[in-house]
Coordinates of C-alpha atoms in Angstrom, one line a residue:
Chain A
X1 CA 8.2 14.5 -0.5
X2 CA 5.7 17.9 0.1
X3 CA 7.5 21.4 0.7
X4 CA 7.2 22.7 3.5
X5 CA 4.5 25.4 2.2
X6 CA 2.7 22.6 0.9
X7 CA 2.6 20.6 4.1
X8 CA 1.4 23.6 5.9
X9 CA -1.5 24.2 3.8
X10 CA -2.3 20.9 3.5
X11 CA -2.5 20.8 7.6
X12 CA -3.9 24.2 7.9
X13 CA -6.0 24.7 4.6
X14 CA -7.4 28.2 4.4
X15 CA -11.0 29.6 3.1
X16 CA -12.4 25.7 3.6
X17 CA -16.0 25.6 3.3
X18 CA -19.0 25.8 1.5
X19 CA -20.7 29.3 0.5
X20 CA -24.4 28.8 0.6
X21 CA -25.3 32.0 -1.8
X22 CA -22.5 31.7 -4.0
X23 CA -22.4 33.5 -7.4
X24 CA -20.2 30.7 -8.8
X25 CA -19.8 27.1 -8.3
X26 CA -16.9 24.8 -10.3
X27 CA -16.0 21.3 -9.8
X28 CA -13.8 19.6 -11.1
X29 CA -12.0 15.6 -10.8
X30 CA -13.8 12.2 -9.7
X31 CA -12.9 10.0 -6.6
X32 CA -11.8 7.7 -9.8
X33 CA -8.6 9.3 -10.1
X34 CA -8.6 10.4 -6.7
X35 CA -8.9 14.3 -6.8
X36 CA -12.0 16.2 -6.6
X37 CA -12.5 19.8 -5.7
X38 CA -15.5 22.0 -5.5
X39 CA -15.5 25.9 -5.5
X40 CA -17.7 28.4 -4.6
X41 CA -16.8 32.0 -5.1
X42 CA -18.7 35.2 -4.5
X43 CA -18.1 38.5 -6.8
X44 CA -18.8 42.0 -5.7
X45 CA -18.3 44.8 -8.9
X46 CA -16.1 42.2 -11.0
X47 CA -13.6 41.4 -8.5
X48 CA -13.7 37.9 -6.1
X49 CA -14.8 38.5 -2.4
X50 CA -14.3 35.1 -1.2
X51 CA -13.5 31.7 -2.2
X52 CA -14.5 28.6 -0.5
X53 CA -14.0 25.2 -1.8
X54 CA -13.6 21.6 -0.5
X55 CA -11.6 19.0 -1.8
X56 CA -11.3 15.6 -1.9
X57 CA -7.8 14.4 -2.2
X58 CA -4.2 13.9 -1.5
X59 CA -1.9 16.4 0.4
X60 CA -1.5 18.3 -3.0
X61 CA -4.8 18.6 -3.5
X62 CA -5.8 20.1 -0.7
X63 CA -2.6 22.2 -0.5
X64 CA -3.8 23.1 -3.8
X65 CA -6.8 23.9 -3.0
X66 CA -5.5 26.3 0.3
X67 CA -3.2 28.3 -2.3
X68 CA -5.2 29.2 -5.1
X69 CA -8.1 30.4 -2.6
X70 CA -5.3 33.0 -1.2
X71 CA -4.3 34.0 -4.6
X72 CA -7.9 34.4 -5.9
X73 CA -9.7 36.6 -3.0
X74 CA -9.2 40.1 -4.2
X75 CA -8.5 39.5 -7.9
X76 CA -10.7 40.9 -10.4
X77 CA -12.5 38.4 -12.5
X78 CA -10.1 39.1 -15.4
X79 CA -6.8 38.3 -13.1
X80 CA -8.4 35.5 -11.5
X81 CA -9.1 33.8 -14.9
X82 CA -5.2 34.3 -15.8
X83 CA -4.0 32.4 -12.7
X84 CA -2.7 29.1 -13.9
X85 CA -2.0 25.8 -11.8
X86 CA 1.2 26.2 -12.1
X87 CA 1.0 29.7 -10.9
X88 CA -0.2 27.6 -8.0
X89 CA 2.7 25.1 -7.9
X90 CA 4.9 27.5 -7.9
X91 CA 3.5 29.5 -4.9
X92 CA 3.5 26.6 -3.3
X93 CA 7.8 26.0 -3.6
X94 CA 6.7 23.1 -6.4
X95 CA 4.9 19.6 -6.0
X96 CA 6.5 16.1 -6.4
X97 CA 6.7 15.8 -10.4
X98 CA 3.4 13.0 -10.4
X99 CA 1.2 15.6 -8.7
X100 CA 1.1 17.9 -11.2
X101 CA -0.9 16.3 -13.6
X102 CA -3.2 14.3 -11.3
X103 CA -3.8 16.8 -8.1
X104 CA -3.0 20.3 -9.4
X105 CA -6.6 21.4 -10.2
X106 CA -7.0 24.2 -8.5
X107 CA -6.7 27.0 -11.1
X108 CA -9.3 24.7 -13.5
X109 CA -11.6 24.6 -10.5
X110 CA -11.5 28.1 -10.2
X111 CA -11.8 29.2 -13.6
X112 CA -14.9 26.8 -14.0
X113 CA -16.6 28.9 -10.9
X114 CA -16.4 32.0 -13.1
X115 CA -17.6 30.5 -15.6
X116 CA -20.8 29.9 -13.7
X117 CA -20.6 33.2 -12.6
X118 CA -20.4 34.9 -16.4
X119 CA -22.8 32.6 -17.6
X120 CA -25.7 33.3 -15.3
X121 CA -24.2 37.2 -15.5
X122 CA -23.3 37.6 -19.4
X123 CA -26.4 40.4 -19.3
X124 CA -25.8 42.0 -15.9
X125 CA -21.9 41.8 -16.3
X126 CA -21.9 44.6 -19.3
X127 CA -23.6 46.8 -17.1
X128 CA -20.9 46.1 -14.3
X129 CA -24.0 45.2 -11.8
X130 CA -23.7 42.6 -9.4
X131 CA -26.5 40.4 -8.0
X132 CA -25.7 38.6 -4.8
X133 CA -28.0 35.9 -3.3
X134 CA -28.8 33.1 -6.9
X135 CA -27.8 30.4 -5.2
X136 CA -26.4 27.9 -7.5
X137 CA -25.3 25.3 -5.0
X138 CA -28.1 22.7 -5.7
X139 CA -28.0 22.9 -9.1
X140 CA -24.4 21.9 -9.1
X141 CA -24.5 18.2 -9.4
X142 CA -22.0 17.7 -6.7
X143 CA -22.5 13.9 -5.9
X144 CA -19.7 12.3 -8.0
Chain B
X1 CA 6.0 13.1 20.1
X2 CA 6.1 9.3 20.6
X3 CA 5.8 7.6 17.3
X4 CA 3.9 4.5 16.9
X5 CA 4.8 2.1 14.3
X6 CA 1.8 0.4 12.3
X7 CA 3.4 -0.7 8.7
X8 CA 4.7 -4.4 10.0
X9 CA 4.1 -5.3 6.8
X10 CA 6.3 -2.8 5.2
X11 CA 9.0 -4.4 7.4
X12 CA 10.0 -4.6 10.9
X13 CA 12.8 -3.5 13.0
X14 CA 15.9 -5.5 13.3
X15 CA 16.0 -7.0 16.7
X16 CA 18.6 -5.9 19.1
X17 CA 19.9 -9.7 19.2
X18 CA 19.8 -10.2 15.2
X19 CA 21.7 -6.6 15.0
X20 CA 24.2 -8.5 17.5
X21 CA 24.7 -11.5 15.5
X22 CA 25.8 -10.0 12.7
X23 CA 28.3 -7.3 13.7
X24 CA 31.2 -9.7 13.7
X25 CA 30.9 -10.8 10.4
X26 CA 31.2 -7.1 8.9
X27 CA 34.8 -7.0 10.3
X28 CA 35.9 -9.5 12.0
X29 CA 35.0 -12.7 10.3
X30 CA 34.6 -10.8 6.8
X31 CA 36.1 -13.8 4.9
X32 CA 34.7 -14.6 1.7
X33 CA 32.1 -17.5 1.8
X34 CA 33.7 -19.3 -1.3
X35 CA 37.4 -18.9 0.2
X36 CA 38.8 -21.8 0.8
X37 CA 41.3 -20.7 3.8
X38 CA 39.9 -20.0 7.6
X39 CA 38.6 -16.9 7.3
X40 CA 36.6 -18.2 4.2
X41 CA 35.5 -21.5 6.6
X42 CA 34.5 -19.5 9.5
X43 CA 31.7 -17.8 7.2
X44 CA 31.3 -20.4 5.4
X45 CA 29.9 -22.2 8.9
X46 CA 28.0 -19.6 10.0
X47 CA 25.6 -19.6 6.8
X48 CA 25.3 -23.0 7.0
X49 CA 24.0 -22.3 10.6
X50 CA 21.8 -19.8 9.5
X51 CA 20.6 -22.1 6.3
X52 CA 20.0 -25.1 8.9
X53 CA 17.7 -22.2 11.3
X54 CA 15.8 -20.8 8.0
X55 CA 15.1 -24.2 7.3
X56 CA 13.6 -25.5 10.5
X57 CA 11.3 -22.4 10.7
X58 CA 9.9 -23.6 7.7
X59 CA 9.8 -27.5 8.1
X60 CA 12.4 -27.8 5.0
X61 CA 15.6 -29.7 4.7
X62 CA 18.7 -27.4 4.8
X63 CA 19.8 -28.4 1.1
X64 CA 16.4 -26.8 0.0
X65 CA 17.6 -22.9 0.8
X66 CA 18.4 -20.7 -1.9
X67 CA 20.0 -17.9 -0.1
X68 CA 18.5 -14.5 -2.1
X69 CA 18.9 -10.6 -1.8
X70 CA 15.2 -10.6 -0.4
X71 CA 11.4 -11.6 -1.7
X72 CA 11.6 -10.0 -4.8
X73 CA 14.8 -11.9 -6.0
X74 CA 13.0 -15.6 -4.7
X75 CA 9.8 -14.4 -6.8
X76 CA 12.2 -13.9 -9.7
X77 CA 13.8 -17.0 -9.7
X78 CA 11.0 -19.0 -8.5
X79 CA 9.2 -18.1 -11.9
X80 CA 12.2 -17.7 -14.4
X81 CA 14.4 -20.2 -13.0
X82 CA 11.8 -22.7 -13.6
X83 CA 10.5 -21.0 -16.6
X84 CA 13.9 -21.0 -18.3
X85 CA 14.7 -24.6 -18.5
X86 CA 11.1 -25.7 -18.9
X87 CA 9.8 -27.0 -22.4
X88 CA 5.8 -25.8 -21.7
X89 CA 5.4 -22.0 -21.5
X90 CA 2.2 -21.6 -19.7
X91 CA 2.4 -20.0 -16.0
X92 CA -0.6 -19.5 -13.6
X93 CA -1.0 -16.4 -10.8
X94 CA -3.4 -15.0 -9.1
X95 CA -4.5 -11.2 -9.9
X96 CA -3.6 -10.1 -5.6
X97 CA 0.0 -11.5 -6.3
X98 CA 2.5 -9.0 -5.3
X99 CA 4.1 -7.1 -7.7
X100 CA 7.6 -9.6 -7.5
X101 CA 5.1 -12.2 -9.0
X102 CA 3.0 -10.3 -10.9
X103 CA 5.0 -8.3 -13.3
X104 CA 7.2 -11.0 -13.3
X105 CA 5.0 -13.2 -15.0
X106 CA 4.1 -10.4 -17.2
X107 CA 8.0 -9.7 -18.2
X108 CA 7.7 -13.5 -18.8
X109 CA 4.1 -13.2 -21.0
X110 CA 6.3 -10.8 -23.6
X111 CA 9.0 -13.1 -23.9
X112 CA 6.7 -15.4 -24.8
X113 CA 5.0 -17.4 -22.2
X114 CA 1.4 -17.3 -22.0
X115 CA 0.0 -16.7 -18.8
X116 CA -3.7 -17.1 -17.1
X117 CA -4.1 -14.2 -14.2
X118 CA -6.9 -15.9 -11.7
X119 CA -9.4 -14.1 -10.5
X120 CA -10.5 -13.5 -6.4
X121 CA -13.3 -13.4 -4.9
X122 CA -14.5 -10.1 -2.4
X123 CA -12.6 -11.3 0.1
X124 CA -9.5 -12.1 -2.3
X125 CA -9.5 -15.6 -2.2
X126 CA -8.3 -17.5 -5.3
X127 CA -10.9 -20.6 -5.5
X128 CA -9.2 -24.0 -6.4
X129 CA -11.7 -24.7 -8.7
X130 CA -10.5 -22.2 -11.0
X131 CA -6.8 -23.6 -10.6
X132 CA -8.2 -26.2 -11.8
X133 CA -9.9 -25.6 -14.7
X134 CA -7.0 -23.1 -16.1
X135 CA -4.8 -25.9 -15.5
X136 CA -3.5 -26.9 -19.4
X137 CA -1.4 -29.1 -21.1
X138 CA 1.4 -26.4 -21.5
X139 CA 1.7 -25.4 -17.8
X140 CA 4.4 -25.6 -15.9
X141 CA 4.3 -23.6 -12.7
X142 CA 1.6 -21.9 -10.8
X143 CA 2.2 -19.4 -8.4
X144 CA -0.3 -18.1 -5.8
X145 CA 0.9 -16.1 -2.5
X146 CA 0.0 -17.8 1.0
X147 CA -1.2 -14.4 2.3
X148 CA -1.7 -10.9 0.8
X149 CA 0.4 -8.2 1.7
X150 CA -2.3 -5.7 1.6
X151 CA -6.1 -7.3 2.6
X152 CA -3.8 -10.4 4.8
X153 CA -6.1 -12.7 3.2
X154 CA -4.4 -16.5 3.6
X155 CA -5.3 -18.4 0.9
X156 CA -6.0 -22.1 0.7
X157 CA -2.3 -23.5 -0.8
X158 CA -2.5 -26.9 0.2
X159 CA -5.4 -27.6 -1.9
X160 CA -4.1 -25.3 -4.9
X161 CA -0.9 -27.8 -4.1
X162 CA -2.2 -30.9 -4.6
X163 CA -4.4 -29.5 -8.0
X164 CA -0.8 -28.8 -8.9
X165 CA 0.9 -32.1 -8.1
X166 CA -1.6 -34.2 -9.4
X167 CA -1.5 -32.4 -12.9
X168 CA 2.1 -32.4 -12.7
X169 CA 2.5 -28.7 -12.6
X170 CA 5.0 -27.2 -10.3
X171 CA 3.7 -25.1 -7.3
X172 CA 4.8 -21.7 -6.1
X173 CA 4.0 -19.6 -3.5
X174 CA 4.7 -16.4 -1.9
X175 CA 4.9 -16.5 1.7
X176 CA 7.0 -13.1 2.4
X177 CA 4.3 -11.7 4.6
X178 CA 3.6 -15.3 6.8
X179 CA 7.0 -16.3 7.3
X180 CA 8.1 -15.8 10.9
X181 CA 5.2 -14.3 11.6
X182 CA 2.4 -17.3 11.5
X183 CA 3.1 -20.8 10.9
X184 CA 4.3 -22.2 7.5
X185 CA 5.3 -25.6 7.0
X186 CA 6.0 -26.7 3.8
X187 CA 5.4 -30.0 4.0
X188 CA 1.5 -29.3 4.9
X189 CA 1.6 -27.1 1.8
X190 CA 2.2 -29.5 -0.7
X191 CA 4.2 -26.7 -2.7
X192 CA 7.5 -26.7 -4.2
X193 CA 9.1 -23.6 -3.9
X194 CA 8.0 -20.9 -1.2
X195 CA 9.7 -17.6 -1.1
X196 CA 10.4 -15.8 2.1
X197 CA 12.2 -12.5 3.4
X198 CA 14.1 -11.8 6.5
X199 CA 13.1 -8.5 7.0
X200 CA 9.6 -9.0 7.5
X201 CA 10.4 -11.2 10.6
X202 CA 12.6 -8.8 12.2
X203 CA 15.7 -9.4 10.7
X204 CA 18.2 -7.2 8.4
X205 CA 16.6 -5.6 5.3
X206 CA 18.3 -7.4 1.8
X207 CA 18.2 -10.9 2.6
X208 CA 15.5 -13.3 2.1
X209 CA 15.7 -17.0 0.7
X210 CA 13.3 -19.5 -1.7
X211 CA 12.8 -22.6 -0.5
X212 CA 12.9 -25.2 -3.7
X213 CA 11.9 -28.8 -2.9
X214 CA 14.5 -31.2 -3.7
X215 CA 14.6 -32.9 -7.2
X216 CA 12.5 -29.5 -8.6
X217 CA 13.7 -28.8 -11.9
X218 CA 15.1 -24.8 -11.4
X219 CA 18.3 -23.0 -13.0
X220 CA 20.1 -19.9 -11.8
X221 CA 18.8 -16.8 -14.2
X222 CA 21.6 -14.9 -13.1
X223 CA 25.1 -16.0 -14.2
X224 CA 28.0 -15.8 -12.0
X225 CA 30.5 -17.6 -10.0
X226 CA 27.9 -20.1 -9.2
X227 CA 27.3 -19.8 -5.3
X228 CA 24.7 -22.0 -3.9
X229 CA 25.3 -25.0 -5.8
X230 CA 24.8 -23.2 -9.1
X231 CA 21.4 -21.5 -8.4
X232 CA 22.5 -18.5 -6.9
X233 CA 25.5 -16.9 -7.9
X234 CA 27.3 -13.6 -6.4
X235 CA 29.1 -12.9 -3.2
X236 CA 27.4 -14.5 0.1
X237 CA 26.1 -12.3 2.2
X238 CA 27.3 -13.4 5.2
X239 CA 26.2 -10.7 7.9
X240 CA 22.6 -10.5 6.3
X241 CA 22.4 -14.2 6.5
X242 CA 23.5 -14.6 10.1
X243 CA 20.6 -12.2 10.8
X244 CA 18.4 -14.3 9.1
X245 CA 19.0 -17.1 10.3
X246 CA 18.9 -15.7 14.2
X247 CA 15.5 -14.0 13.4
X248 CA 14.6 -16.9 12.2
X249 CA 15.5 -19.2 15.5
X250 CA 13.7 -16.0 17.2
X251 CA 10.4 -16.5 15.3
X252 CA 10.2 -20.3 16.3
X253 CA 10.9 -19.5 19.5
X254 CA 8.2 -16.4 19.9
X255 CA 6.1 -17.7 17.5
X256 CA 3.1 -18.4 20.1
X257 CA 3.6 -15.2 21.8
X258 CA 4.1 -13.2 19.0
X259 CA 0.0 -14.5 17.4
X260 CA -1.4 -13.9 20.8
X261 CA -0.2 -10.5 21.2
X262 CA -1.1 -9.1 17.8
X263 CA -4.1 -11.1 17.7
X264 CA -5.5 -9.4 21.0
X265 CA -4.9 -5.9 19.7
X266 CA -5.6 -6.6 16.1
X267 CA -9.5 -7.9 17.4
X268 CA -9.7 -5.0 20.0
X269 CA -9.5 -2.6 17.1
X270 CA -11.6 -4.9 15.1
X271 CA -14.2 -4.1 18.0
X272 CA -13.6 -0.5 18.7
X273 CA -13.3 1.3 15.3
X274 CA -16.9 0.7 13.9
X275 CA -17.9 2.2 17.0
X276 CA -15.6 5.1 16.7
X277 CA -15.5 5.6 13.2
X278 CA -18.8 5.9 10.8
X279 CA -18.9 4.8 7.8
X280 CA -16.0 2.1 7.7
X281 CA -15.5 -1.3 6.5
X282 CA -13.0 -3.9 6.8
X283 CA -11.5 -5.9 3.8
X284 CA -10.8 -9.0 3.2
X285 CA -11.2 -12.0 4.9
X286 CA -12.2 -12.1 8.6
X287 CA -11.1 -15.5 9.5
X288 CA -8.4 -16.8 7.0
X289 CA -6.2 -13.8 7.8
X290 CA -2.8 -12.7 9.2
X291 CA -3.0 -11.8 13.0
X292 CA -1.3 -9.0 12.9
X293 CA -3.6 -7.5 9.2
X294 CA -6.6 -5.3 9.3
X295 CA -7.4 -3.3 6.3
X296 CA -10.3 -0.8 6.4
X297 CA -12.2 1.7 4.0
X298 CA -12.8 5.0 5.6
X299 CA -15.0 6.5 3.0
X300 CA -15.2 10.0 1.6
X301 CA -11.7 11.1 2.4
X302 CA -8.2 10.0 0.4
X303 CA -5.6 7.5 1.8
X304 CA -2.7 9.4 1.4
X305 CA -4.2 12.2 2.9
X306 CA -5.5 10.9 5.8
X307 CA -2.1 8.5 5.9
X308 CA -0.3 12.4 6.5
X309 CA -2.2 13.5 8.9
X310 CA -2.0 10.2 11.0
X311 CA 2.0 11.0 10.4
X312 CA 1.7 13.9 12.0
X313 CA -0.3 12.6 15.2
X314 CA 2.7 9.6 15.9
X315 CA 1.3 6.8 13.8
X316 CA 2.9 5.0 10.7
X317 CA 0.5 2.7 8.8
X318 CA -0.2 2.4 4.9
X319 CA -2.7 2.9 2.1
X320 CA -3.6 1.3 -1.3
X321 CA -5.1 5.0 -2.5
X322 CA -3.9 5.8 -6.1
X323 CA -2.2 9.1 -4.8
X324 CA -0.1 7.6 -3.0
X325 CA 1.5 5.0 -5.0
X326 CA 4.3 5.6 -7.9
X327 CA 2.2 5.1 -10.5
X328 CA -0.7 6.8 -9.6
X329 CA -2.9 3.7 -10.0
X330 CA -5.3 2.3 -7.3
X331 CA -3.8 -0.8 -5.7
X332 CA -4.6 -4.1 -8.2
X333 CA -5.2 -5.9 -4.9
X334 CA -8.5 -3.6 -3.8
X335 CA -9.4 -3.5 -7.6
X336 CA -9.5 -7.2 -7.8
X337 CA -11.6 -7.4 -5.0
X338 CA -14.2 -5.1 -6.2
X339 CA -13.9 -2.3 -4.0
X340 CA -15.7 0.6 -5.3
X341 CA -13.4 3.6 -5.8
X342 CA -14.6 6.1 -2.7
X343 CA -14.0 2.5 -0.4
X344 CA -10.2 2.3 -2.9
X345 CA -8.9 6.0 -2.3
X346 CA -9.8 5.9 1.2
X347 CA -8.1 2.2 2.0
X348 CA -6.1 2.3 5.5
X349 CA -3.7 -0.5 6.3
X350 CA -2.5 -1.4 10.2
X351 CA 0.0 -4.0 10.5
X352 CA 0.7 -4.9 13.9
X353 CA 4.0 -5.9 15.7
X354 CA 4.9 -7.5 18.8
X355 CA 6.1 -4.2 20.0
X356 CA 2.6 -2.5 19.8
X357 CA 0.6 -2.1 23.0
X358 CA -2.6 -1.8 24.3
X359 CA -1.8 1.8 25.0
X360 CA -0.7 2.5 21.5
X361 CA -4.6 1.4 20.1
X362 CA -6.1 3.4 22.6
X363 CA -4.1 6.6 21.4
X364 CA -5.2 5.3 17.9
X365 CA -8.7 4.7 18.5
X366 CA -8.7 8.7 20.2
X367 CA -6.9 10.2 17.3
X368 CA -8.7 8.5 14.3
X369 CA -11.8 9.9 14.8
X370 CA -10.3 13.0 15.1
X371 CA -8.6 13.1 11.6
X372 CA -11.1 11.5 9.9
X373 CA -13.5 14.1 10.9
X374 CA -11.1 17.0 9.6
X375 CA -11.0 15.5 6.1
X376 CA -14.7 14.8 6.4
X377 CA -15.0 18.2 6.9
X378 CA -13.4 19.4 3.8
X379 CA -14.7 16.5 1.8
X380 CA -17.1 17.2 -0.8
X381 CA -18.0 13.6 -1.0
X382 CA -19.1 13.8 2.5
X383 CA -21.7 16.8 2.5
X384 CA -23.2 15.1 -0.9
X385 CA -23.8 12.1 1.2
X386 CA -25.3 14.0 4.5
X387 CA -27.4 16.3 1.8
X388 CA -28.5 13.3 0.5
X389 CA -29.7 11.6 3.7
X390 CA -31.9 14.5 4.2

């Protein structure tokens, strides 16, 4: 059913975890439809320095999850944001067609951490300055 | 890596002795059932063997089998044969049906039948009260299954039965999973027409049979040379019905053996996996259940996932989580009992066999913990719960 890329992520994910100081924080999906992933991302003069996340989910999510972590450490903020799930899909040699909808989130996830970022940044980014340490994990509402 | 198989209600392997049985009627007495010379005779005899086995695992006469491709066919005709030739349109099922009832009687509800879905209770029990009271004027048939193929819940037929007979509706009832595997007597269950399915009782896959108590009003729904004295037509399947038949002689012979042995292991993992396993809970009902059934909630991580990674340790068992099914729906089964949809996604089914050991629950017992604890890790569910405990 999985590729075999996907099956290896999904049984070694990389970057799993949470980061305690992170500059950005986006969750997305509900244990209603079964997939829910929370990322945390820390930025360093525009560009993504890590990525942790965890996930709630099937093999695809958490495969998901794995990938877009790999493709998003190192991008800029601008390159990150043009990384699309099915950028993610397709690192990952494709997904059973019903996954795609439900448990390819990861890009969204992602993109709603920058978000956070930019929006607690919008006066700091224009002067291309970054603050480490605002901790934006409790404010994230990260219980359902 | 020694695999461990833990989906008996999925379906079971064919035993060496069943397999054995029905070799010779592949190619060397392949005659045609219906066929009139001795080729046609000799298989001819055999079915009626195995029809004349089925029927004394099940307390029936032999003239009550309706030989069918499997459980899903029996539902089908169980329902529309009935339903065809029947002048009131009002059918009764309970919400945990399997699907081969279920959707039936919704296929049946847009060709214009009106239908009453029953609810269960938290443990899935239909009550026979509200038989009762959904009972009308127009009904014809109600169909509730004997045990659910999911939770193992038995329900209590006899009494739905004899709610049925008195109002002079016809009664229907699933017994794929209980067949062969528990007692089932249809006599004591009052019920008219019981569907069964060989290949839960390990025999060959594509056979199974409904049992319809004689003098019920039922038509075939599928037209064709009119096998089985009109209610079943298409080519015998003689080698999958030999197979039947012997697993069925198999089951009346083991059937002691075969409760004591899942039983034990079934109530030793009962015992050990609270203490293994935080956060758990077991569905459905724990006394008016299959032997060989448990069904947990391991909450915070997904069923499919945590069905995977159980893969890849040795063990095959089954989930009702939304990801892993077709439609990418929670099971109707764990909805209908209320579960909550954390206890839902994270929904672990372990059916036992007779071939399951001791040894093979140990291993289990060591490795759940194990995987559970690697998607707890990565589960944001989990931390919100331990951050909230603080």
């Amino acid at each position: 059913m999985y590729t075999e890329k996907v099956m290896d992520h999904f049984r070694n994910p990389r970057n799993v975890g949470v980061i305690d100081n992170a500059d950005g924080v986006g969750e997305v999906g509900n244990p209603v439809c079964g997939d829910m992933m929370t990322f945390y991302i820390k930025v360093k003069d525009h560009t993504i320095t890590d990525v942790k996340y965890q996930t709630f989910g099937c093999g695809a999510a958490i495969a998901v999850s794995s990938m877009i972590s790999e493709l998003a450490i190192g991008k800029t903020l601008e390159e990150a944001s043009h990384l699309t799930n099915n950028m993610v899909a397709e690192a990952l040699g494709g997904l059973p067609e019903q996954k795609y909808h439900c448990s390819n989130l990861g890009a969204d996830a992602l993109h709603k951490a920058i978000e956070d970022y930019l929006s607690k940044h919008s006066d700091t980014l224009l002067k291309k300055e970054n603050k480490q340490g605002i901790n934006t994990t409790n404010e994230n509402g990260r219980e359902k | 890596m020694k695999r461990t198989y833990f989906d008996h209600a999925a379906t079971t392997p064919t035993r060496p002795e069943v397999l054995e049985t029905m070799l010779p009627f592949f190619n060397q007495q392949y005659g045609n059932a219906s066929s009139l010379h001795q080729e046609g005779q000799a298989a001819a005899q055999a079915i009626e063997r195995a029809r004349s086995q089925l029927a004394a695992l099940i307390g029936a006469s032999s003239k009550e089998i309706i030989f069918t491709s499997g459980g899903t066919e029996s539902d089908n005709t169980a329902l529309k044969g009935t339903g065809v030739i029947s002048k009131k349109k009002h059918l009764i099922v309970s919400a945990i049906e399997h699907h081969a009832v279920l959707f039936t009687a919704k296929a049946m509800e847009k060709m214009g039948y009106t239908l009453t879905v029953l609810p269960v209770d938290s443990i899935g029990k239909v009550d026979p009260d509200s038989v009762k009271k959904a009972i009308q004027p127009d009904t014809f048939l109600i169909s509730v299954m004997l045990a659910n193929n999911e939770i193992g819940t038995i329900q209590p037929i006899r009494e739905i039965s004899s709610i049925a007979r008195e109002a002079g509706v016809l009664m229907h009832t699933d017994a794929v999973q209980v067949v062969g595997n528990y007692p089932v007597n249809v006599e004591e269950l009052g019920c008219d027409m019981l569907s069964l399915s060989a290949h839960k009782f390990y025999g060959p896959k594509g056979v199974g049979a409904l049992y319809v108590r004689k003098g019920t009003p039922i038509v075939a729904w599928m037209d064709g040379g009119e096998q089985e004295h009109g209610k079943r037509s298409g080519t015998y399947n003689t080698p999958g019905i030999v197979g039947a038949g012997k697993a069925a002689e198999l089951a009346m012979n083991e059937m002691q053996e075969r409760i004591t042995s899942v039983k034990k292991l079934r109530d030793y993992l009962l015992t050990e996996l609270p203490k293994r396993v935080e956060d758990i809970r077991i569905n459905g009902s724990l006394t008016d259940r299959l032997p060989n059934n448990i069904h947990l909630s391991v909450r915070y991580v997904e069923g499919e996932s945590l069905l995977l990674y159980l893969d890849d340790a040795g063990f095959a068992v089954s989930t009702g989580s939304a990801c892993s099914s077709h439609s990418l729906k929670i099971s109707h089964v764990l909805q209908a009992i209320g579960l909550d949809a954390v206890a839902s996604q994270g929904s672990l089914r372990i059916t036992l066999g007779q071939e399951n050991s001791r040894e093979d629950i140990d291993r289990f017992l060591d490795v759940l913990p194990k995987v559970v604890g690697d998607l707890r890790a990565i589960s944001p569910l989990f931390k919100s719960k331990k951050q909230e405990a603080r």
